PDB file of C-alpha atoms and ligand atoms in Angstrom:
ATOM      1  CA  MET A   1      -0.020  -0.039   0.092  1.00  0.00           C
ATOM      2  CA  ASN A   2       1.236   3.663  -0.913  1.00  0.00           C
ATOM      3  CA  ARG A   3       1.319   4.961   2.741  1.00  0.00           C
ATOM      4  CA  GLU A   4       2.120   8.450   1.547  1.00  0.00           C
ATOM      5  CA  ARG A   5      -0.850   8.803  -0.720  1.00  0.00           C
ATOM      6  CA  LEU A   6      -3.086   7.483   2.233  1.00  0.00           C
ATOM      7  CA  LEU A   7      -1.684   9.882   4.703  1.00  0.00           C
ATOM      8  CA  ARG A   8      -1.675  12.930   2.104  1.00  0.00           C
ATOM      9  CA  GLY A   9      -5.256  12.170   1.308  1.00  0.00           C
ATOM     10  CA  LEU A  10      -6.277  11.767   4.804  1.00  0.00           C
ATOM     11  CA  ASP A  11      -4.465  15.036   5.749  1.00  0.00           C
ATOM     12  CA  ALA A  12      -6.511  16.759   2.855  1.00  0.00           C
ATOM     13  CA  LEU A  13      -9.523  15.712   4.489  1.00  0.00           C
ATOM     14  CA  GLY A  14      -8.555  17.014   7.827  1.00  0.00           C
ATOM     15  CA  ILE A  15      -8.396  13.382   9.354  1.00  0.00           C
ATOM     16  CA  ALA A  16      -5.573  12.409  11.701  1.00  0.00           C
ATOM     17  CA  ALA A  17      -4.387   8.662  11.484  1.00  0.00           C
ATOM     18  CA  ASP A  18      -1.986   7.298  13.971  1.00  0.00           C
ATOM     19  CA  GLU A  19       0.536   4.571  13.214  1.00  0.00           C
ATOM     20  CA  THR A  20      -2.000   1.763  14.176  1.00  0.00           C
ATOM     21  CA  ALA A  21      -4.439   3.013  11.700  1.00  0.00           C
ATOM     22  CA  VAL A  22      -1.903   3.023   8.974  1.00  0.00           C
ATOM     23  CA  GLU A  23      -0.630  -0.520   9.814  1.00  0.00           C
ATOM     24  CA  ARG A  24      -4.348  -1.649   9.830  1.00  0.00           C
ATOM     25  CA  PHE A  25      -4.873  -0.305   6.400  1.00  0.00           C
ATOM     26  CA  GLU A  26      -1.884  -2.096   5.299  1.00  0.00           C
ATOM     27  CA  ALA A  27      -2.909  -5.518   6.888  1.00  0.00           C
ATOM     28  CA  PHE A  28      -6.494  -4.934   5.378  1.00  0.00           C
ATOM     29  CA  HIS A  29      -5.137  -4.639   1.972  1.00  0.00           C
ATOM     30  CA  ALA A  30      -3.061  -7.735   2.257  1.00  0.00           C
ATOM     31  CA  ILE A  31      -6.079  -9.635   3.725  1.00  0.00           C
ATOM     32  CA  LEU A  32      -8.171  -8.375   0.575  1.00  0.00           C
ATOM     33  CA  ASP A  33      -5.472  -9.489  -1.733  1.00  0.00           C
ATOM     34  CA  GLU A  34      -5.203 -12.770  -0.128  1.00  0.00           C
ATOM     35  CA  TYR A  35      -8.833 -13.424  -0.480  1.00  0.00           C
ATOM     36  CA  ASN A  36      -9.050 -12.023  -3.961  1.00  0.00           C
ATOM     37  CA  ARG A  37      -6.805 -14.709  -4.995  1.00  0.00           C
ATOM     38  CA  LYS A  38      -9.012 -17.539  -4.099  1.00  0.00           C
ATOM     39  CA  MET A  39     -12.616 -15.921  -4.527  1.00  0.00           C
ATOM     40  CA  ASP A  40     -14.365 -13.076  -6.402  1.00  0.00           C
ATOM     41  CA  LEU A  41     -14.619 -10.676  -3.501  1.00  0.00           C
ATOM     42  CA  THR A  42     -14.134  -7.211  -4.980  1.00  0.00           C
ATOM     43  CA  ALA A  43     -12.861  -5.616  -8.059  1.00  0.00           C
ATOM     44  CA  VAL A  44      -9.114  -5.850  -8.312  1.00  0.00           C
ATOM     45  CA  LEU A  45      -7.804  -2.232  -8.603  1.00  0.00           C
ATOM     46  CA  GLU A  46      -4.371  -0.566  -8.965  1.00  0.00           C
ATOM     47  CA  GLU A  47      -2.921  -0.045  -5.596  1.00  0.00           C
ATOM     48  CA  ASP A  48      -3.252   3.898  -5.822  1.00  0.00           C
ATOM     49  CA  GLU A  49      -6.808   3.769  -7.005  1.00  0.00           C
ATOM     50  CA  ARG A  50      -7.625   1.291  -4.356  1.00  0.00           C
ATOM     51  CA  VAL A  51      -6.438   4.068  -1.782  1.00  0.00           C
ATOM     52  CA  ASP A  52      -8.425   6.627  -3.327  1.00  0.00           C
ATOM     53  CA  ARG A  53     -11.754   4.617  -4.177  1.00  0.00           C
ATOM     54  CA  HIS A  54     -11.845   2.610  -1.250  1.00  0.00           C
ATOM     55  CA  ASP A  55      -9.932   3.916   1.752  1.00  0.00           C
ATOM     56  CA  LEU A  56     -10.316   7.859   1.186  1.00  0.00           C
ATOM     57  CA  ASP A  57     -13.670   7.740  -0.220  1.00  0.00           C
ATOM     58  CA  SER A  58     -15.040   5.651   2.791  1.00  0.00           C
ATOM     59  CA  ALA A  59     -13.578   8.384   5.139  1.00  0.00           C
ATOM     60  CA  ALA A  60     -15.939  11.402   3.792  1.00  0.00           C
ATOM     61  CA  PRO A  61     -18.210  11.358   6.711  1.00  0.00           C
ATOM     62  CA  LEU A  62     -15.339  11.903   9.185  1.00  0.00           C
ATOM     63  CA  ALA A  63     -14.127  14.877   7.087  1.00  0.00           C
ATOM     64  CA  MET A  64     -17.794  16.433   7.705  1.00  0.00           C
ATOM     65  CA  GLY A  65     -18.025  15.207  11.409  1.00  0.00           C
ATOM     66  CA  LEU A  66     -20.981  13.227  10.894  1.00  0.00           C
ATOM     67  CA  LEU A  67     -20.003  10.271  13.216  1.00  0.00           C
ATOM     68  CA  GLY A  68     -19.909  11.265  17.019  1.00  0.00           C
ATOM     69  CA  GLN A  69     -17.821   9.703  19.582  1.00  0.00           C
ATOM     70  CA  GLY A  70     -18.992   6.086  20.086  1.00  0.00           C
ATOM     71  CA  ALA A  71     -21.866   6.357  17.540  1.00  0.00           C
ATOM     72  CA  LYS A  72     -23.824   3.178  16.413  1.00  0.00           C
ATOM     73  CA  VAL A  73     -23.318   2.824  12.707  1.00  0.00           C
ATOM     74  CA  ILE A  74     -24.753   0.122  10.361  1.00  0.00           C
ATOM     75  CA  ASP A  75     -22.908  -0.316   6.851  1.00  0.00           C
ATOM     76  CA  VAL A  76     -25.780  -1.656   4.649  1.00  0.00           C
ATOM     77  CA  GLY A  77     -24.615  -3.781   1.770  1.00  0.00           C
ATOM     78  CA  THR A  78     -20.761  -3.543   3.114  1.00  0.00           C
ATOM     79  CA  GLY A  79     -19.514  -6.065   0.471  1.00  0.00           C
ATOM     80  CA  ALA A  80     -15.749  -6.150   1.261  1.00  0.00           C
ATOM     81  CA  GLY A  81     -16.000  -3.691   4.240  1.00  0.00           C
ATOM     82  CA  PHE A  82     -16.751  -0.383   2.434  1.00  0.00           C
ATOM     83  CA  PRO A  83     -17.370   2.153   3.894  1.00  0.00           C
ATOM     84  CA  GLY A  84     -17.479   0.353   7.340  1.00  0.00           C
ATOM     85  CA  MET A  85     -13.957  -0.908   7.495  1.00  0.00           C
ATOM     86  CA  PRO A  86     -11.880   2.405   6.811  1.00  0.00           C
ATOM     87  CA  LEU A  87     -14.160   4.115   9.103  1.00  0.00           C
ATOM     88  CA  LEU A  88     -13.646   1.377  11.862  1.00  0.00           C
ATOM     89  CA  ILE A  89      -9.712   1.647  11.224  1.00  0.00           C
ATOM     90  CA  LEU A  90      -9.871   5.548  11.461  1.00  0.00           C
ATOM     91  CA  ARG A  91     -12.244   5.669  14.360  1.00  0.00           C
ATOM     92  CA  PRO A  92     -12.159   2.409  16.640  1.00  0.00           C
ATOM     93  CA  ASP A  93     -14.678   4.015  19.033  1.00  0.00           C
ATOM     94  CA  LEU A  94     -17.322   3.622  16.399  1.00  0.00           C
ATOM     95  CA  ARG A  95     -19.938   0.670  17.196  1.00  0.00           C
ATOM     96  CA  MET A  96     -20.011  -0.784  13.772  1.00  0.00           C
ATOM     97  CA  THR A  97     -22.322  -3.393  12.353  1.00  0.00           C
ATOM     98  CA  PHE A  98     -21.459  -4.861   9.016  1.00  0.00           C
ATOM     99  CA  LEU A  99     -24.434  -5.993   7.201  1.00  0.00           C
ATOM    100  CA  ASP A 100     -24.428  -8.037   3.815  1.00  0.00           C
ATOM    101  CA  ALA A 101     -26.791 -10.386   2.001  1.00  0.00           C
ATOM    102  CA  LEU A 102     -23.806 -12.450   1.075  1.00  0.00           C
ATOM    103  CA  GLN A 103     -22.453 -15.155   3.625  1.00  0.00           C
ATOM    104  CA  LYS A 104     -19.045 -15.103   2.077  1.00  0.00           C
ATOM    105  CA  ARG A 105     -18.601 -11.692   2.452  1.00  0.00           C
ATOM    106  CA  ILE A 106     -19.459 -11.640   5.996  1.00  0.00           C
ATOM    107  CA  ALA A 107     -17.009 -14.578   6.675  1.00  0.00           C
ATOM    108  CA  PHE A 108     -14.423 -12.419   4.888  1.00  0.00           C
ATOM    109  CA  LEU A 109     -14.972  -9.704   7.284  1.00  0.00           C
ATOM    110  CA  GLN A 110     -15.246 -11.701  10.267  1.00  0.00           C
ATOM    111  CA  ASP A 111     -11.720 -13.043   9.659  1.00  0.00           C
ATOM    112  CA  ALA A 112     -10.462  -9.722   8.779  1.00  0.00           C
ATOM    113  CA  LEU A 113     -11.670  -7.918  11.874  1.00  0.00           C
ATOM    114  CA  ALA A 114     -10.135 -10.863  14.118  1.00  0.00           C
ATOM    115  CA  ARG A 115      -6.788 -10.408  12.422  1.00  0.00           C
ATOM    116  CA  LEU A 116      -7.037  -6.556  12.427  1.00  0.00           C
ATOM    117  CA  GLY A 117      -7.780  -6.567  16.144  1.00  0.00           C
ATOM    118  CA  LEU A 118     -10.903  -4.613  15.811  1.00  0.00           C
ATOM    119  CA  SER A 119     -14.321  -5.602  17.371  1.00  0.00           C
ATOM    120  CA  ALA A 120     -17.668  -4.967  15.505  1.00  0.00           C
ATOM    121  CA  GLU A 121     -20.768  -6.979  14.702  1.00  0.00           C
ATOM    122  CA  THR A 122     -21.568  -8.661  11.509  1.00  0.00           C
ATOM    123  CA  LEU A 123     -24.945  -9.545  10.330  1.00  0.00           C
ATOM    124  CA  HIS A 124     -25.787 -11.766   7.276  1.00  0.00           C
ATOM    125  CA  ALA A 125     -29.106 -10.689   6.402  1.00  0.00           C
ATOM    126  CA  ARG A 126     -31.133  -8.670   3.752  1.00  0.00           C
ATOM    127  CA  ALA A 127     -31.430  -5.109   4.709  1.00  0.00           C
ATOM    128  CA  GLU A 128     -35.280  -5.529   4.338  1.00  0.00           C
ATOM    129  CA  ASP A 129     -35.449  -8.353   6.890  1.00  0.00           C
ATOM    130  CA  ALA A 130     -33.030  -6.909   9.368  1.00  0.00           C
ATOM    131  CA  GLY A 131     -34.771  -3.457   9.107  1.00  0.00           C
ATOM    132  CA  ARG A 132     -37.621  -5.233  10.981  1.00  0.00           C
ATOM    133  CA  MET A 133     -35.796  -6.841  13.585  1.00  0.00           C
ATOM    134  CA  ARG A 134     -36.589  -5.357  17.044  1.00  0.00           C
ATOM    135  CA  GLU A 135     -32.723  -5.409  17.874  1.00  0.00           C
ATOM    136  CA  HIS A 136     -31.795  -3.587  14.845  1.00  0.00           C
ATOM    137  CA  ARG A 137     -34.920  -1.282  13.820  1.00  0.00           C
ATOM    138  CA  GLU A 138     -34.541   2.462  14.766  1.00  0.00           C
ATOM    139  CA  THR A 139     -31.477   1.656  17.056  1.00  0.00           C
ATOM    140  CA  TYR A 140     -28.535   3.285  14.863  1.00  0.00           C
ATOM    141  CA  ASP A 141     -27.179   6.712  15.017  1.00  0.00           C
ATOM    142  CA  ALA A 142     -26.087   6.361  11.287  1.00  0.00           C
ATOM    143  CA  ALA A 143     -26.986   4.064   8.439  1.00  0.00           C
ATOM    144  CA  LEU A 144     -24.402   4.055   5.733  1.00  0.00           C
ATOM    145  CA  SER A 145     -24.509   2.727   2.185  1.00  0.00           C
ATOM    146  CA  ARG A 146     -22.149   2.820  -0.915  1.00  0.00           C
ATOM    147  CA  ALA A 147     -23.017   1.324  -4.320  1.00  0.00           C
ATOM    148  CA  VAL A 148     -25.762  -0.972  -3.333  1.00  0.00           C
ATOM    149  CA  ALA A 149     -28.776   0.664  -5.030  1.00  0.00           C
ATOM    150  CA  GLY A 150     -30.448   3.736  -6.561  1.00  0.00           C
ATOM    151  CA  SER A 151     -31.009   6.657  -4.120  1.00  0.00           C
ATOM    152  CA  ALA A 152     -34.793   6.220  -3.766  1.00  0.00           C
ATOM    153  CA  VAL A 153     -34.255   2.434  -2.933  1.00  0.00           C
ATOM    154  CA  LEU A 154     -31.489   3.253  -0.617  1.00  0.00           C
ATOM    155  CA  GLN A 155     -33.924   5.142   1.703  1.00  0.00           C
ATOM    156  CA  GLU A 156     -35.855   2.238   2.331  1.00  0.00           C
ATOM    157  CA  LEU A 157     -32.874  -0.005   2.986  1.00  0.00           C
ATOM    158  CA  THR A 158     -31.237   2.416   5.447  1.00  0.00           C
ATOM    159  CA  LEU A 159     -33.843   4.705   7.050  1.00  0.00           C
ATOM    160  CA  PRO A 160     -35.391   1.927   9.198  1.00  0.00           C
ATOM    161  CA  PHE A 161     -32.360   1.144  10.985  1.00  0.00           C
ATOM    162  CA  VAL A 162     -31.944   4.981  12.113  1.00  0.00           C
ATOM    163  CA  ARG A 163     -33.346   6.356  15.388  1.00  0.00           C
ATOM    164  CA  THR A 164     -35.194   9.698  15.095  1.00  0.00           C
ATOM    165  CA  GLY A 165     -32.456  12.486  15.250  1.00  0.00           C
ATOM    166  CA  GLY A 166     -30.094  10.145  13.438  1.00  0.00           C
ATOM    167  CA  ILE A 167     -28.831  10.112   9.788  1.00  0.00           C
ATOM    168  CA  ALA A 168     -28.781   7.863   6.683  1.00  0.00           C
ATOM    169  CA  VAL A 169     -25.717   8.396   4.476  1.00  0.00           C
ATOM    170  CA  ALA A 170     -25.523   7.283   0.793  1.00  0.00           C
ATOM    171  CA  TRP A 171     -22.205   7.627  -1.307  1.00  0.00           C
ATOM    172  CA  LYS A 172     -23.124   8.505  -4.949  1.00  0.00           C
ATOM    173  CA  GLY A 173     -21.531   9.821  -8.005  1.00  0.00           C
ATOM    174  CA  PRO A 174     -22.540  12.918 -10.248  1.00  0.00           C
ATOM    175  CA  GLY A 175     -25.769  11.079 -11.334  1.00  0.00           C
ATOM    176  CA  ALA A 176     -27.286  11.676  -7.838  1.00  0.00           C
ATOM    177  CA  ALA A 177     -28.835  15.083  -8.659  1.00  0.00           C
ATOM    178  CA  GLU A 178     -31.208  13.052 -11.313  1.00  0.00           C
ATOM    179  CA  GLU A 179     -32.080  10.662  -8.503  1.00  0.00           C
ATOM    180  CA  TRP A 180     -32.673  13.187  -5.961  1.00  0.00           C
ATOM    181  CA  GLN A 181     -36.355  14.245  -6.276  1.00  0.00           C
ATOM    182  CA  GLN A 182     -37.556  10.706  -6.068  1.00  0.00           C
ATOM    183  CA  ALA A 183     -35.292  10.072  -3.256  1.00  0.00           C
ATOM    184  CA  LYS A 184     -36.511  12.895  -1.257  1.00  0.00           C
ATOM    185  CA  ARG A 185     -40.414  11.838  -1.689  1.00  0.00           C
ATOM    186  CA  ALA A 186     -39.329   8.408  -0.694  1.00  0.00           C
ATOM    187  CA  ALA A 187     -37.498   9.730   2.401  1.00  0.00           C
ATOM    188  CA  PHE A 188     -40.511  11.590   3.408  1.00  0.00           C
ATOM    189  CA  LEU A 189     -42.633   8.296   3.398  1.00  0.00           C
ATOM    190  CA  LEU A 190     -39.948   6.796   5.644  1.00  0.00           C
ATOM    191  CA  GLY A 191     -39.651   9.490   8.135  1.00  0.00           C
ATOM    192  CA  GLY A 192     -36.680  11.378   6.836  1.00  0.00           C
ATOM    193  CA  ALA A 193     -35.899  14.552   5.272  1.00  0.00           C
ATOM    194  CA  LEU A 194     -33.291  14.269   2.410  1.00  0.00           C
ATOM    195  CA  ARG A 195     -30.877  17.443   2.474  1.00  0.00           C
ATOM    196  CA  GLU A 196     -29.321  18.602  -0.938  1.00  0.00           C
ATOM    197  CA  PRO A 197     -26.465  16.687  -2.186  1.00  0.00           C
ATOM    198  CA  VAL A 198     -23.325  17.430  -0.509  1.00  0.00           C
ATOM    199  CA  PRO A 199     -19.894  17.329  -2.409  1.00  0.00           C
ATOM    200  CA  ALA A 200     -17.567  14.754  -1.087  1.00  0.00           C
ATOM    201  CA  PRO A 201     -14.315  15.002  -3.497  1.00  0.00           C
ATOM    202  CA  VAL A 202     -12.034  12.344  -2.977  1.00  0.00           C
ATOM    203  CA  PRO A 203      -8.492  14.099  -2.537  1.00  0.00           C
ATOM    204  CA  GLY A 204      -6.980  14.297  -6.100  1.00  0.00           C
ATOM    205  CA  ARG A 205      -9.974  12.995  -7.800  1.00  0.00           C
ATOM    206  CA  PRO A 206     -12.349  16.026  -8.295  1.00  0.00           C
ATOM    207  CA  GLU A 207     -13.300  14.683 -11.524  1.00  0.00           C
ATOM    208  CA  TRP A 208     -15.150  11.721  -9.888  1.00  0.00           C
ATOM    209  CA  GLY A 209     -17.805  14.125  -8.662  1.00  0.00           C
ATOM    210  CA  HIS A 210     -18.514  12.184  -5.566  1.00  0.00           C
ATOM    211  CA  VAL A 211     -21.369  13.371  -3.125  1.00  0.00           C
ATOM    212  CA  LEU A 212     -23.037  12.142  -0.111  1.00  0.00           C
ATOM    213  CA  LEU A 213     -26.944  12.059   0.138  1.00  0.00           C
ATOM    214  CA  ILE A 214     -27.578  12.717   3.878  1.00  0.00           C
ATOM    215  CA  THR A 215     -31.112  11.954   5.159  1.00  0.00           C
ATOM    216  CA  ASP A 216     -32.261  13.436   8.590  1.00  0.00           C
ATOM    217  CA  LYS A 217     -34.493  11.150  10.583  1.00  0.00           C
ATOM    218  CA  ILE A 218     -37.207  13.205  11.797  1.00  0.00           C
ATOM    219  CA  LYS A 219     -39.917  10.747  12.837  1.00  0.00           C
ATOM    220  CA  ASN A 220     -40.515   7.079  13.122  1.00  0.00           C
ATOM    221  CA  THR A 221     -40.673   4.939  10.036  1.00  0.00           C
ATOM    222  CA  PRO A 222     -44.196   3.601   9.570  1.00  0.00           C
ATOM    223  CA  GLY A 223     -44.460  -0.030  10.168  1.00  0.00           C
ATOM    224  CA  ILE A 224     -45.313  -1.205   6.583  1.00  0.00           C
ATOM    225  CA  TYR A 225     -41.687  -0.269   5.776  1.00  0.00           C
ATOM    226  CA  PRO A 226     -39.290  -1.809   4.678  1.00  0.00           C
ATOM    227  CA  ARG A 227     -41.302  -3.940   2.317  1.00  0.00           C
ATOM    228  CA  ARG A 228     -40.469  -7.568   1.703  1.00  0.00           C
ATOM    229  CA  ALA A 229     -37.124  -8.407   0.325  1.00  0.00           C
ATOM    230  CA  GLY A 230     -36.762  -7.407  -3.258  1.00  0.00           C
ATOM    231  CA  LEU A 231     -39.952  -5.080  -3.346  1.00  0.00           C
ATOM    232  CA  PRO A 232     -37.840  -1.784  -2.763  1.00  0.00           C
ATOM    233  CA  ALA A 233     -35.669  -2.372  -5.851  1.00  0.00           C
ATOM    234  CA  LYS A 234     -38.523  -3.668  -7.857  1.00  0.00           C
ATOM    235  CA  LYS A 235     -41.032  -0.855  -6.930  1.00  0.00           C
ATOM    236  CA  PRO A 236     -38.905   2.036  -5.577  1.00  0.00           C
ATOM    237  CA  LEU A 237     -41.001   4.426  -3.403  1.00  0.00           C
ATOM    238  CA  GLY A 238     -41.363   8.221  -4.470  1.00  0.00           C
ATOM    239  CA  ALA A 239     -41.945   7.293  -8.329  1.00  0.00           C
TER     240      ALA A 239
HETATM  241  N1  SAM B   1     -20.428  -0.965  -0.279  1.00  0.00           N
HETATM  242  C1  SAM B   1     -19.485  -1.952  -0.911  1.00  0.00           C
HETATM  243  C2  SAM B   1     -18.598  -1.027  -1.583  1.00  0.00           C
HETATM  244  O1  SAM B   1     -19.059   0.147  -1.793  1.00  0.00           O
HETATM  245  O2  SAM B   1     -17.592  -1.574  -2.356  1.00  0.00           O
HETATM  246  C3  SAM B   1     -20.047  -3.055  -1.565  1.00  0.00           C
HETATM  247  C4  SAM B   1     -20.929  -2.622  -2.890  1.00  0.00           C
HETATM  248  S1  SAM B   1     -21.355  -4.373  -3.856  1.00  0.00           S
HETATM  249  C5  SAM B   1     -21.621  -3.485  -5.237  1.00  0.00           C
HETATM  250  C6  SAM B   1     -23.071  -4.327  -3.242  1.00  0.00           C
HETATM  251  C7  SAM B   1     -23.119  -5.043  -2.009  1.00  0.00           C
HETATM  252  O3  SAM B   1     -24.536  -4.807  -1.362  1.00  0.00           O
HETATM  253  C8  SAM B   1     -23.148  -6.708  -2.129  1.00  0.00           C
HETATM  254  O4  SAM B   1     -22.148  -7.215  -1.271  1.00  0.00           O
HETATM  255  C9  SAM B   1     -24.596  -7.214  -2.042  1.00  0.00           C
HETATM  256  O5  SAM B   1     -24.467  -8.511  -1.493  1.00  0.00           O
HETATM  257  C10 SAM B   1     -25.012  -6.207  -1.021  1.00  0.00           C
HETATM  258  N2  SAM B   1     -26.415  -5.870  -1.039  1.00  0.00           N
HETATM  259  C11 SAM B   1     -27.383  -5.623  -2.075  1.00  0.00           C
HETATM  260  N3  SAM B   1     -28.625  -5.752  -1.555  1.00  0.00           N
HETATM  261  C12 SAM B   1     -28.730  -5.878  -0.463  1.00  0.00           C
HETATM  262  C13 SAM B   1     -29.751  -6.195   0.447  1.00  0.00           C
HETATM  263  N4  SAM B   1     -31.059  -5.938  -0.037  1.00  0.00           N
HETATM  264  N5  SAM B   1     -29.447  -6.379   1.885  1.00  0.00           N
HETATM  265  C14 SAM B   1     -28.190  -6.633   2.059  1.00  0.00           C
HETATM  266  N6  SAM B   1     -27.202  -6.448   1.376  1.00  0.00           N
HETATM  267  C15 SAM B   1     -27.326  -6.172   0.017  1.00  0.00           C
END
């Protein structure tokens, strides 16, 4: 891993990283490589791009001060651990839950967490099912999601996890503007108020045009949501 690139990027974002964090990033990259050799875990990227696309991009909410000390956070559709793992490496105080519908990704994350000496919860489930479980529903300060679904669909997959006063955060590209109106209507139905897209440029990669879609949870999500697994994507709310 290119340490200098990581540290320069984090510095540009105003995020401090101690030696333990840098060593954990290096170890995590090595574990990803190890798994990618034996299974199709995540797209294989050139080293510098991986730092930018995975580590620095994932750190965006820290640059904006969105996650308070000890915040309870769920990463919905985490895949190989993004954005959750870089966030946990940088902020081990976060109480992180990694959720994914694919067991092989959850097994990878359990192994990676153990080897990195980090503690977090892992959950093998569909977001639609977990969002109805009493122990997860409306219990999180923040529900995060990157590269999982369209903006309106994501509202239904994430907002049921968020307590009133908390936030849902979706990582999006420049296309988010076109999805915004529908996502705002979907958020409203789910007890949320979607803010205007917030620019979240990755250091050195402004051309990517990344933004965060932040939804404030202003009241409880009606009991009919989330709908059964598959329906949010098939019939997105707010159309
Ligand atoms: N968030 C990661 C990233 O940015 O690299 C992974 C993105 S990957 C394209 C999408 C992931 O979301 C997959 O691991 C998939 O299993 C998971 N996923 C999609 N729909 C889901 C759902 N309804 N509930 C739980 N996980 C879901």
